[in-house]
Amino acid sequence: MATLTIRNVPDDVVTRLKKVAANKGHSMEQELRELLKTRYPSREAAITSMRESWKTMPPTPREQADKWLEDTRNRPI
């Protein structure tokens, strides 16, 4: 694994990170790893997340989807 060094982090940000980490029962370093993994997921994780979110969407009738596509294609640039 790589090592990352971040300089010039504002003191108030470090304080907030430490508090959040302490409330979760882990280190600030672990909190940052989790934040980075959440913000920059792997391709597979992003696709899985999208597929899961699509399951909660209401079904769209084919006619409505076709109209949306037609309107989008005919929209002036």
PDB file of C-alpha atoms in Angstrom:
ATOM      1  CA  MET A   1       0.000   0.000   0.000  1.00  0.00           C
ATOM      2  CA  ALA A   2       1.029   3.566  -0.639  1.00  0.00           C
ATOM      3  CA  THR A   3       1.690   6.234   1.951  1.00  0.00           C
ATOM      4  CA  LEU A   4       0.133   9.668   1.570  1.00  0.00           C
ATOM      5  CA  THR A   5       1.360  12.826   3.287  1.00  0.00           C
ATOM      6  CA  ILE A   6      -0.846  15.900   3.371  1.00  0.00           C
ATOM      7  CA  ARG A   7       0.661  19.184   4.460  1.00  0.00           C
ATOM      8  CA  ASN A   8      -0.933  22.466   5.536  1.00  0.00           C
ATOM      9  CA  VAL A   9      -4.217  21.021   6.721  1.00  0.00           C
ATOM     10  CA  PRO A  10      -6.090  23.699   8.676  1.00  0.00           C
ATOM     11  CA  ASP A  11      -6.141  23.086  12.427  1.00  0.00           C
ATOM     12  CA  ASP A  12      -9.946  23.237  12.584  1.00  0.00           C
ATOM     13  CA  VAL A  13     -10.216  20.489   9.967  1.00  0.00           C
ATOM     14  CA  VAL A  14      -7.830  18.269  11.921  1.00  0.00           C
ATOM     15  CA  THR A  15      -9.829  18.923  15.107  1.00  0.00           C
ATOM     16  CA  ARG A  16     -13.096  17.930  13.390  1.00  0.00           C
ATOM     17  CA  LEU A  17     -11.519  14.805  11.885  1.00  0.00           C
ATOM     18  CA  LYS A  18     -10.207  13.733  15.274  1.00  0.00           C
ATOM     19  CA  LYS A  19     -13.630  14.228  16.873  1.00  0.00           C
ATOM     20  CA  VAL A  20     -15.439  12.293  14.151  1.00  0.00           C
ATOM     21  CA  ALA A  21     -12.894   9.481  14.360  1.00  0.00           C
ATOM     22  CA  ALA A  22     -13.115   9.330  18.144  1.00  0.00           C
ATOM     23  CA  ASN A  23     -16.914   9.170  17.985  1.00  0.00           C
ATOM     24  CA  LYS A  24     -16.612   6.192  15.638  1.00  0.00           C
ATOM     25  CA  GLY A  25     -13.998   4.551  17.837  1.00  0.00           C
ATOM     26  CA  HIS A  26     -11.112   4.636  15.418  1.00  0.00           C
ATOM     27  CA  SER A  27      -8.117   6.758  14.455  1.00  0.00           C
ATOM     28  CA  MET A  28      -8.080   9.876  12.323  1.00  0.00           C
ATOM     29  CA  GLU A  29      -5.998   7.925   9.818  1.00  0.00           C
ATOM     30  CA  GLN A  30      -8.708   5.257   9.546  1.00  0.00           C
ATOM     31  CA  GLU A  31     -11.360   7.978   9.149  1.00  0.00           C
ATOM     32  CA  LEU A  32      -9.399   9.488   6.267  1.00  0.00           C
ATOM     33  CA  ARG A  33      -8.994   6.074   4.602  1.00  0.00           C
ATOM     34  CA  GLU A  34     -12.756   5.567   4.809  1.00  0.00           C
ATOM     35  CA  LEU A  35     -13.445   9.044   3.427  1.00  0.00           C
ATOM     36  CA  LEU A  36     -11.111   8.459   0.484  1.00  0.00           C
ATOM     37  CA  LYS A  37     -12.559   5.015  -0.273  1.00  0.00           C
ATOM     38  CA  THR A  38     -16.077   6.476  -0.193  1.00  0.00           C
ATOM     39  CA  ARG A  39     -15.178   9.464  -2.368  1.00  0.00           C
ATOM     40  CA  TYR A  40     -13.080   7.462  -4.846  1.00  0.00           C
ATOM     41  CA  PRO A  41     -14.613   3.974  -5.041  1.00  0.00           C
ATOM     42  CA  SER A  42     -13.306   1.290  -7.344  1.00  0.00           C
ATOM     43  CA  ARG A  43     -15.066   0.938 -10.685  1.00  0.00           C
ATOM     44  CA  GLU A  44     -16.751  -2.259  -9.508  1.00  0.00           C
ATOM     45  CA  ALA A  45     -17.969  -0.645  -6.278  1.00  0.00           C
ATOM     46  CA  ALA A  46     -19.342   2.354  -8.189  1.00  0.00           C
ATOM     47  CA  ILE A  47     -21.229   0.102 -10.618  1.00  0.00           C
ATOM     48  CA  THR A  48     -22.638  -1.981  -7.764  1.00  0.00           C
ATOM     49  CA  SER A  49     -23.756   1.183  -5.966  1.00  0.00           C
ATOM     50  CA  MET A  50     -25.471   2.489  -9.109  1.00  0.00           C
ATOM     51  CA  ARG A  51     -27.256  -0.802  -9.687  1.00  0.00           C
ATOM     52  CA  GLU A  52     -28.485  -0.842  -6.101  1.00  0.00           C
ATOM     53  CA  SER A  53     -29.790   2.721  -6.370  1.00  0.00           C
ATOM     54  CA  TRP A  54     -31.600   1.878  -9.633  1.00  0.00           C
ATOM     55  CA  LYS A  55     -33.563  -0.801  -7.775  1.00  0.00           C
ATOM     56  CA  THR A  56     -35.238   1.893  -5.668  1.00  0.00           C
ATOM     57  CA  MET A  57     -36.378   3.928  -8.671  1.00  0.00           C
ATOM     58  CA  PRO A  58     -39.993   3.600  -9.793  1.00  0.00           C
ATOM     59  CA  PRO A  59     -40.481   1.856 -13.132  1.00  0.00           C
ATOM     60  CA  THR A  60     -40.699   4.136 -16.172  1.00  0.00           C
ATOM     61  CA  PRO A  61     -43.212   3.234 -18.880  1.00  0.00           C
ATOM     62  CA  ARG A  62     -41.563   2.602 -22.234  1.00  0.00           C
ATOM     63  CA  GLU A  63     -43.601   5.384 -23.877  1.00  0.00           C
ATOM     64  CA  GLN A  64     -42.325   7.901 -21.349  1.00  0.00           C
ATOM     65  CA  ALA A  65     -38.712   6.809 -21.857  1.00  0.00           C
ATOM     66  CA  ASP A  66     -39.105   6.939 -25.667  1.00  0.00           C
ATOM     67  CA  LYS A  67     -40.558  10.472 -25.456  1.00  0.00           C
ATOM     68  CA  TRP A  68     -37.724  11.604 -23.200  1.00  0.00           C
ATOM     69  CA  LEU A  69     -35.148  10.202 -25.655  1.00  0.00           C
ATOM     70  CA  GLU A  70     -36.860  11.859 -28.617  1.00  0.00           C
ATOM     71  CA  ASP A  71     -37.111  15.209 -26.807  1.00  0.00           C
ATOM     72  CA  THR A  72     -33.456  14.991 -25.821  1.00  0.00           C
ATOM     73  CA  ARG A  73     -32.303  14.176 -29.353  1.00  0.00           C
ATOM     74  CA  ASN A  74     -34.386  16.990 -30.875  1.00  0.00           C
ATOM     75  CA  ARG A  75     -33.295  19.615 -28.375  1.00  0.00           C
ATOM     76  CA  PRO A  76     -31.446  22.550 -29.984  1.00  0.00           C
ATOM     77  CA  ILE A  77     -27.769  22.702 -29.171  1.00  0.00           C
TER      78      ILE A  77
END
